[in-house]
XYZ file of C-alpha atoms in Angstrom:
447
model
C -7.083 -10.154 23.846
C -4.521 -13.188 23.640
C -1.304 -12.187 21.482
C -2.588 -15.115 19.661
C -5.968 -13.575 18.727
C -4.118 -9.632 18.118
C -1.761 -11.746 15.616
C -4.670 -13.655 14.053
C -6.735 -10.289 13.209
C -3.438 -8.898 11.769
C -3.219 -11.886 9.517
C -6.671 -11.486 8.109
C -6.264 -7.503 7.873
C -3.430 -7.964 6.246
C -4.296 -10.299 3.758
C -7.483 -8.555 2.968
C -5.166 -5.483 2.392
C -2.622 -8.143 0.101
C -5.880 -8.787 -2.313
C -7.099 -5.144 -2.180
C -3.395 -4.228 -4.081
C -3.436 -7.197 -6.077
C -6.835 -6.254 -7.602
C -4.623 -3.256 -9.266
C -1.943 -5.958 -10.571
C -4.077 -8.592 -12.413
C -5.046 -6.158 -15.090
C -1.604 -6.014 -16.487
C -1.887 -9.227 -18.121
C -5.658 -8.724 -19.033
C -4.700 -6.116 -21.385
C -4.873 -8.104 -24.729
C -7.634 -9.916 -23.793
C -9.701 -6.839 -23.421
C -8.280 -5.417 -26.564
C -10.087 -8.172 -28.693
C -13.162 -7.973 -26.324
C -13.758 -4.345 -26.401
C -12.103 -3.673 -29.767
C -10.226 -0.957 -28.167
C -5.897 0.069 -28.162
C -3.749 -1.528 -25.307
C -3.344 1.954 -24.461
C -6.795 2.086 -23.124
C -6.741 -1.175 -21.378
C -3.518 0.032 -19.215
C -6.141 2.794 -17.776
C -7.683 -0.811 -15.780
C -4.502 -0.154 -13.654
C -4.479 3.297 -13.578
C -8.377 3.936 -12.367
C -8.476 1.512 -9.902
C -5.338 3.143 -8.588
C -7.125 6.714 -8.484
C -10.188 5.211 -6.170
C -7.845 3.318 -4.105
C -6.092 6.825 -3.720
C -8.928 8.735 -3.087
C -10.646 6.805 -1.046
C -8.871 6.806 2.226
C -10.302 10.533 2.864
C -13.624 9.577 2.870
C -13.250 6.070 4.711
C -10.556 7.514 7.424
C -12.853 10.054 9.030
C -15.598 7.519 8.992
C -13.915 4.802 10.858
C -13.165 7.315 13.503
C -17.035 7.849 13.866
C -18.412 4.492 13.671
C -15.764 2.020 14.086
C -12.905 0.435 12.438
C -15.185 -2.946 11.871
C -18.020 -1.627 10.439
C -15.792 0.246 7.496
C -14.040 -2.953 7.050
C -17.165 -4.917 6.534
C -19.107 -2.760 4.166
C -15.731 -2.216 2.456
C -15.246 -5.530 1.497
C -18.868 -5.806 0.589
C -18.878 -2.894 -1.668
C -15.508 -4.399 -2.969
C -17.144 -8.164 -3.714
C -20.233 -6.783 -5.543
C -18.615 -3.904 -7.875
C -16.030 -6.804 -8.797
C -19.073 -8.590 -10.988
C -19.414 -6.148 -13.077
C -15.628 -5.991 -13.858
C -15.754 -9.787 -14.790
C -18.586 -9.704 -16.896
C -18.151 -5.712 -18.292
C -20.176 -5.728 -22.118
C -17.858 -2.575 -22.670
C -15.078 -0.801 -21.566
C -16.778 1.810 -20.168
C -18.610 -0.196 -17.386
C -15.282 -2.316 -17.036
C -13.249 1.053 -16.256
C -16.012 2.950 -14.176
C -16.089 -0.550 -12.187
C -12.351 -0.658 -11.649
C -12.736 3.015 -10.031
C -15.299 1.885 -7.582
C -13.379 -1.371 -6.661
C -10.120 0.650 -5.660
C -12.447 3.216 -3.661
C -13.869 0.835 -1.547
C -10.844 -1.345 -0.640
C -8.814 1.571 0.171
C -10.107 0.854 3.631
C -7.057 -1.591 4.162
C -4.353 1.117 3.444
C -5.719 3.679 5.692
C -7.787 2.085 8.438
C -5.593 -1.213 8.964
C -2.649 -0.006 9.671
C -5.140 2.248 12.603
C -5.925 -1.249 13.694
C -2.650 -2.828 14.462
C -1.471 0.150 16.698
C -5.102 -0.512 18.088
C -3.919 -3.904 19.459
C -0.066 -3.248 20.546
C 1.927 -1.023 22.824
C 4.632 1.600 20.796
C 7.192 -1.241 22.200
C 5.420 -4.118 20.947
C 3.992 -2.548 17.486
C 7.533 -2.336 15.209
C 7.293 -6.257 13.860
C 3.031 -6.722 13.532
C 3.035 -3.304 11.910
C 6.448 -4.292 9.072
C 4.296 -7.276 8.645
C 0.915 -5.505 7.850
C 3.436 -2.599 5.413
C 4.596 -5.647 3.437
C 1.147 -6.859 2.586
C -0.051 -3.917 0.721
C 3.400 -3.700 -1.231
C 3.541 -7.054 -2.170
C -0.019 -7.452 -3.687
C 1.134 -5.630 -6.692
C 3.744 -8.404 -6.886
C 1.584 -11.151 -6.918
C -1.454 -10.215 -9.269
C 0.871 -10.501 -12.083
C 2.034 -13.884 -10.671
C -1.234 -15.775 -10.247
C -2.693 -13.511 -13.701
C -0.182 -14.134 -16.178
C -0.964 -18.086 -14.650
C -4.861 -17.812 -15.663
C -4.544 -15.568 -18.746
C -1.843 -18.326 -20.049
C -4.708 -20.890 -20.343
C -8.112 -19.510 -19.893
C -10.305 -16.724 -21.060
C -9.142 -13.525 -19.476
C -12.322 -12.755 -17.724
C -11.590 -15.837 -15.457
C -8.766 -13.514 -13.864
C -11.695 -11.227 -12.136
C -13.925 -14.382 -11.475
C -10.893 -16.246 -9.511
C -10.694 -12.457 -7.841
C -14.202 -12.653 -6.628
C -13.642 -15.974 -4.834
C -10.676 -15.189 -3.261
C -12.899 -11.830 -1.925
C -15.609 -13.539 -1.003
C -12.982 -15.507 1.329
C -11.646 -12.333 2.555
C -15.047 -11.245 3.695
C -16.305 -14.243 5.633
C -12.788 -14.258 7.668
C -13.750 -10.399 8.410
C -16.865 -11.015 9.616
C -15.613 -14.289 11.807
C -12.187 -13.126 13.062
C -12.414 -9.185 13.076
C -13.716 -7.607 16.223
C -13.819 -3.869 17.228
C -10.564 -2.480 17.948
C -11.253 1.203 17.988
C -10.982 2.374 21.616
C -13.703 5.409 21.464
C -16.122 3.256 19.573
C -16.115 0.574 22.532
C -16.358 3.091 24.892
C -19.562 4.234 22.998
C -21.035 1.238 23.247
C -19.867 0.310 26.892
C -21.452 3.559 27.726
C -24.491 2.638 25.708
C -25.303 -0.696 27.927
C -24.243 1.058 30.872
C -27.378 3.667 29.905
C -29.850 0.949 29.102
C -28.542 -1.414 32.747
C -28.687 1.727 34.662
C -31.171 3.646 33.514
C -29.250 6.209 34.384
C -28.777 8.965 31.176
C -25.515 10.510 32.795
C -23.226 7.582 31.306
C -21.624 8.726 28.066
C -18.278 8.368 26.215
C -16.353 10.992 24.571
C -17.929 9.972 21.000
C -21.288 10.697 22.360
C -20.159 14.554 22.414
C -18.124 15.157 19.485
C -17.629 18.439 18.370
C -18.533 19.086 14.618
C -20.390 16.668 11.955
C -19.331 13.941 9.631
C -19.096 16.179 6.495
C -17.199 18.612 8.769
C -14.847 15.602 9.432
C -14.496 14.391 5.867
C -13.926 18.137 4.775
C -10.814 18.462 6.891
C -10.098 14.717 5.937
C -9.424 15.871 2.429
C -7.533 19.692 2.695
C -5.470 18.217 5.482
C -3.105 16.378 3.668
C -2.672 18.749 1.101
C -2.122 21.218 3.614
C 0.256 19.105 5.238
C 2.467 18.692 2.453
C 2.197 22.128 1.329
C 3.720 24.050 4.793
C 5.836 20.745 5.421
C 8.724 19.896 3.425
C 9.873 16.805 5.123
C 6.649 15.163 4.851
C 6.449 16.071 0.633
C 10.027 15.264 0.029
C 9.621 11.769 1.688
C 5.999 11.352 0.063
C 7.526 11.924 -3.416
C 10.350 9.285 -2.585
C 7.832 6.523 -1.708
C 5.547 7.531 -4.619
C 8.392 7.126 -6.975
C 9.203 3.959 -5.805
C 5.584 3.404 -6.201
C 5.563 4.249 -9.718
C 8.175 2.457 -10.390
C 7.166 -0.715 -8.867
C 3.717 -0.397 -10.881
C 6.071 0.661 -14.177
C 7.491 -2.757 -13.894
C 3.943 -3.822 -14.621
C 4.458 -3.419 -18.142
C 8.749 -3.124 -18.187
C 8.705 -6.818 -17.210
C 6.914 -7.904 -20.526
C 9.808 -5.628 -22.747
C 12.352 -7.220 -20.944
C 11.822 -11.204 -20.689
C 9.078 -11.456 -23.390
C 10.866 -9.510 -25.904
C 14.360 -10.175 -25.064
C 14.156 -13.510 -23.622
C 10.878 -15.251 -24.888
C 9.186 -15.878 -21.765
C 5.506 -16.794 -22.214
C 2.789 -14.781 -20.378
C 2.925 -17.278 -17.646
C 6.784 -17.167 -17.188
C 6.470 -13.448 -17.077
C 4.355 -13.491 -14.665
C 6.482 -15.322 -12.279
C 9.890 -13.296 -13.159
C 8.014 -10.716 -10.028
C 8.951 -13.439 -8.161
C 12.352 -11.258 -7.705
C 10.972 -8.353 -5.834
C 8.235 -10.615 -3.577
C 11.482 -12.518 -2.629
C 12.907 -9.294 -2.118
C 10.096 -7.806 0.084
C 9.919 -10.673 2.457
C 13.721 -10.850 3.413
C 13.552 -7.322 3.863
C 10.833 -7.882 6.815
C 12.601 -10.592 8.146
C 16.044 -8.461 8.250
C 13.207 -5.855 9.705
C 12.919 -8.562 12.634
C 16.061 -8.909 13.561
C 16.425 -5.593 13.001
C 13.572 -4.438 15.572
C 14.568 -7.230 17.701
C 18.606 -6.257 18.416
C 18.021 -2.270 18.273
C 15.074 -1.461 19.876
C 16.301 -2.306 23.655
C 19.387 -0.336 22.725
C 17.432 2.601 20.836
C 15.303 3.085 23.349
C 18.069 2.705 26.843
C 20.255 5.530 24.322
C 17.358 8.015 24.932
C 15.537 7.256 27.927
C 12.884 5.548 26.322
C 11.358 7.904 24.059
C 13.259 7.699 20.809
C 13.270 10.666 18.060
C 11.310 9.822 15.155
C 14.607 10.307 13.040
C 15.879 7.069 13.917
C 12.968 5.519 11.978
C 14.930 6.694 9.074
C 17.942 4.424 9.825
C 16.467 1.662 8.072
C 15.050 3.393 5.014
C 18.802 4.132 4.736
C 19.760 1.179 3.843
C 16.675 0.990 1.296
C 17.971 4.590 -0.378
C 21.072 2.578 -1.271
C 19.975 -0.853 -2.242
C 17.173 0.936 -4.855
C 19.312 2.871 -6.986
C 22.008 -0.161 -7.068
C 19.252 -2.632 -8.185
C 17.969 -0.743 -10.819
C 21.302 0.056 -12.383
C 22.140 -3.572 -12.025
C 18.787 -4.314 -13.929
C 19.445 -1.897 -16.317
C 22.821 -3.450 -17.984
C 21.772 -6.812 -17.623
C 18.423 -6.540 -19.586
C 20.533 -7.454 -22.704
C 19.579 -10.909 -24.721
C 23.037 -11.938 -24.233
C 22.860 -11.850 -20.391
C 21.431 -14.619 -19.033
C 17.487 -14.155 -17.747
C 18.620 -15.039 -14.036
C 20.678 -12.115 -13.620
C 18.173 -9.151 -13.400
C 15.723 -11.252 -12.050
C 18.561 -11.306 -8.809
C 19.069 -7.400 -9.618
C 14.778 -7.190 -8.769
C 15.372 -8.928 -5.496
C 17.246 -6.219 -4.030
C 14.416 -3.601 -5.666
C 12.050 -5.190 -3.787
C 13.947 -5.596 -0.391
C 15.114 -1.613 -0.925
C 11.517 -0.465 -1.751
C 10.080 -2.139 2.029
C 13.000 -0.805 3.886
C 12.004 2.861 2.409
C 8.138 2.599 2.777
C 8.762 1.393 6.421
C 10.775 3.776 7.400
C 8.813 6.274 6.126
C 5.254 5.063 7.605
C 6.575 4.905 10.604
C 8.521 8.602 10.250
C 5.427 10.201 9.119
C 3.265 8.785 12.294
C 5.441 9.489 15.239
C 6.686 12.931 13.697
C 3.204 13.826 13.239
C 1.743 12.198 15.764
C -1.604 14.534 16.370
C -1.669 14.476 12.621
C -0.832 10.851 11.783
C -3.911 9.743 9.729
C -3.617 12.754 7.612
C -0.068 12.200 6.859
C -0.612 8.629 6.144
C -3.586 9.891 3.696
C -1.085 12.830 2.184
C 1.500 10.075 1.704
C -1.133 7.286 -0.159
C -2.688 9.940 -2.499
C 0.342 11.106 -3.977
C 1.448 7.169 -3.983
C -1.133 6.409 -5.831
C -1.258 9.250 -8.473
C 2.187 8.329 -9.168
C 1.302 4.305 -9.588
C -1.481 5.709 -11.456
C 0.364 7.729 -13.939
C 3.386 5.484 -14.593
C 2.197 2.608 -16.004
C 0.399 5.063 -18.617
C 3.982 6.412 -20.235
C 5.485 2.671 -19.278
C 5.170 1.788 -23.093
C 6.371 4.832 -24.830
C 9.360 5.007 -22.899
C 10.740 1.540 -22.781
C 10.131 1.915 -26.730
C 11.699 4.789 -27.190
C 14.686 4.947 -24.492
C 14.770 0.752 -24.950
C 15.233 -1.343 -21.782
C 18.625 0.076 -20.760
C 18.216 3.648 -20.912
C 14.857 3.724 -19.593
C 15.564 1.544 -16.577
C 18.894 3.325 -16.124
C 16.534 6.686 -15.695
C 14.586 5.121 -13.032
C 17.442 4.708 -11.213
C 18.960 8.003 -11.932
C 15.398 9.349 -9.888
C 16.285 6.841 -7.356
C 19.952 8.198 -6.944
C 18.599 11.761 -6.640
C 16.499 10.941 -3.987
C 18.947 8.607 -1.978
C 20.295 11.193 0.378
C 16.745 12.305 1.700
C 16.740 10.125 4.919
C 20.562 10.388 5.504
C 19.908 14.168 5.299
C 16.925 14.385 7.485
C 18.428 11.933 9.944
C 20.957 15.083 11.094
C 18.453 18.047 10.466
C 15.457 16.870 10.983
C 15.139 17.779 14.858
C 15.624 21.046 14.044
C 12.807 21.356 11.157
C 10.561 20.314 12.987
C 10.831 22.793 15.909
C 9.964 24.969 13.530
C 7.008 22.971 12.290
C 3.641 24.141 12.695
C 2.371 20.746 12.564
C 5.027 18.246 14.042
C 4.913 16.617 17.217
C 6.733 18.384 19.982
C-alpha cells in the first residue's frame, strides 16, 4: 500500500475508535433527562457511563483472540454492526433497565477499536515509521471522552435528550460505511490464509497452506488464555501493574471530570448545559498539542535514540516522554483546584485543564508503547491488562464523582486528585534507571 492509503485507514480506524469513547461521554449530560423519563435518582442514570465502560473493558478479551483467528476486518465490521443496532434500543429504551443492559452491549462491541486498532497500525508501518500514526491513533480514543460532552451538552441544551443517541446512530452508521469502503485486511497470517487458499483452488495442489491453517489449540482455548493472561501479567509483574494503575487513574479522573465540570462552572460560574459542555474544550486542546509536541518529539529524537544504541533502543526510553506528562498532571490539577473559586475568573482553570489533557496523552503514550516493546511476545495481553483496569477505574469514578465534590467541595476534592497524581509522578522517572534490571528478572519481558 501507498503511505497515502496506510494513513487513510488510520484515519477511519481512528475515528471509529474517537466515536466508540465518545458513546461513554454523551450520557453525562443525559442524566436529567432520563431522571424524568424513567422516574429514577441521578445516581442511577450515572451507571449509563459506568456500564458501557465495563463492556468496553471487557470486551477486548473476547474480540483480541478472535481477530487473530479470522482477521482484523472482519472483527471491525461486525463490531460496528453490533455497535449500530444495540444503539436503537438505547435511544428509544421504555425503561431503564433495557437503556442500561443496552449501554453494556454497546461498549462490548466497540471495544474492538481499543484493542484490535492499535494491532492494525503496527500492521501497516515499520518500528521506525510507526511512533507518529500510532500517537495519532492513542489520541483518538482519549479524546472521545472529551468530545461527547461537547457535542451532548449542545443537543441536550435544546432538544429532547433522546436525540443525543439518535445523532449517535448517524454518526455510526457513517463510521460503518467508511469501514466497509476504506478498511482492507491488514493482518499478515490472515492474508497468508487466504493467499494459500487460492493457491489450493489454482493449483489443485492440497500441499499449499499458511501457518493459520495449522494452529495449535481452539478458539475457546485462545479466548481462555485471552482472559487469565492479563491478570496473570499484572499479578507476577510489577512494572506492568504500577504503570496500569497510573493510566487508570488518569482514566478515572478524566471520566470524574464528567460530572466535576458541572460543580465547578454550573454551580460556581452559571454556565448553561451547553457552555459546560464546551469548558472540555481545555483538555481536547490539551490532547492535541501534546501529539503535535509528540511529532516533533519523534521527529528530532528518534535518529539520535536510535544511532545512541545501535538501532535497537530499550523500551525505557519510551518513558522519557510520559515524564514530562507525570509532571504536567499533578501541576494542572493543583492549578484547577485553587482556581475553582467564584471569584476567579472561569478562564483560568479552563487553561489549568489544558495542561491535564496534554499531561494525560504524554502518560498513556508512553505507557502503550512501554508495555508493547517490553512485552513484546506478550503485547496484546498487556495492552488488554492495561484497558481492563482503565476501564474499571473510569467505571467506578464517575459513581463517587457526586458525593465527593459535595462533601470535600471543588477545592479539596480536586486537590486529592492531584495528591494521587503526585504519588504516582515518580513511576516512569524511577523505572527509567531500574527498569533494565527488572526485567531480566522477568518471567515474561522481552529479552
Amino acid at each position: 500500500m501507498s503511505n497515502f492509503r496506510k494513513w487513510v485507514m488510520v484515519v477511519v480506524i481512528s475515528s471509529a475508535s474517537l466515536c466508540a469513547t465518545c458513546a461513554s461521554s454523551i450520557a453525562s449530560f443525559t442524566e436529567a433527562g432520563e431522571v424524568d423519563a424513567f422516574r429514577v435518582s441521578k445516581e442511577v442514570t450515572i451507571l449509563g457511563i459506568s456500564m458501557y465502560m465495563v463492556g468496553l473493558g471487557t470486551g477486548p478479551l473476547l474480540v483480541g483472540p478472535l481477530s487473530e483467528v479470522y482477521g482484523r476486518n472482519i472483527v471491525y465490521r461486525l463490531s460496528y454492526i453490533f455497535f449500530f443496532a444495540f444503539t436503537f434500543p438505547v435511544a428509544f429504551a421504555p425503561n431503564i433497565a433495557t437503556f442500561l443492559v443496552f449501554r453494556v452491549l454497546t461498549g462490548f462491541a466497540s471495544s474492538a477499536f481499543l484493542s484490535v486498532a492499535g494491532g492494525s497500525v503496527s500492521d501497516m508501518f515499520s518500528n521506525y515509521n510507526v511512533a507518529n500514526p500510532m500517537a495519532f491513533y492513542t489520541m483518538s480514543p482519549f479524546i472521545g471522552p472529551v468530545v461527547g460532552p461537547m457535542y451532548s451538552g449542545l443537543i441536550n441544551q435544546h432538544l429532547d435528550w433522546r436525540w443525543t443517541y439518535r445523532i449517535q446512530i448517524i454518526w455510526i452508521f457513517i463510521e460503518l460505511v467508511m469501514l466497509f469502503v476504506f478498511v482492507r485486511e491488514t493482518y499478515v497470517p490472515v492474508l497468508l490464509k487466504g493467499k494459500a487458499a487460492r493457491m489450493r483452488k489454482e493449483t489443485g495442489d492440497g500441499r499449499f497452506y499458511a501457518p493459520l491453517d495449522r494452529r495449535d489449540g481452539s478458539l475457546v482455548g485462545a479466548i481462555f488464555v485471552s482472559c487469565y493472561k492479563p491478570f496473570e501479567l499484572m499479578i507476577y509483574e510489577r512494572m506492568a501493574l504500577l504503570l496500569n494503575i497510573w493510566t487508570a487513574l488518569l482514566l478515572g479522573i478524566l471520566y470524574l471530570t464528567l460530572q466535576a465540570f458541572p460543580f465547578i462552572f454550573e454551580k460556581n460560574h452559571g454556565f448553561n448545559m451547553q457552555s459546560t459542555g464546551l469548558s472540555f474544550a481545555g483538555i481536547g486542546l490539551g490532547m492535541i498539542l501534546a501529539f503535535l509536541a509528540q511529532l516533533v518529539y519523534n521527529k528530532v529524537s528518534a535518529p539520535k535514540t536510535a544511532a545512541k544504541y545501535g538501532g535497537n533502543p530499550p523500551p525505557e526510553v519510551r518513558l522519557i516522554i510520559g515524564m514530562a506528562g507525570a509532571v504536567l498532571c499533578p501541576i494542572s490539577l493543583f492549578w484547577l483546584a485553587f482556581t475553582t473559586y467564584r471569584s476567579v475568573h472561569w478562564i483560568v482553570p479552563i487553561i489549568a485543564s489544558i495542561l491535564l489533557g496534554t499531561g494525560s496523552l504524554f502518560v498513556f503514550t508512553s505507557v502503550f508503547t512501554y508495555l508493547v516493546t517490553a512485552y513484546r511476545p506478550l503485547a496484546a495481553s498487556a495492552l488488554a491488562s492495561n484497558s481492563a483496569l482503565r476501564s474499571a477505574f473510569a467505571a467506578a469514578f464517575p459513581l463517587f464523582a457526586g458525593a465527593m465534590y459535595n462533601k470535600l467541595g471543588t477545592v479539596g476534592a480536586t486537590a486529592l486528585l492531584a495528591g494521587l497524581t503526585t504519588i504516582m509522578a515518580p513511576l516512569p522517572f524511577v523505572f527509567f534507571r531500574i527498569g533494565t534490571r527488572l526485567r531480566q528478572n522477568s518471567r515474561f519481558a522481552a529479552s
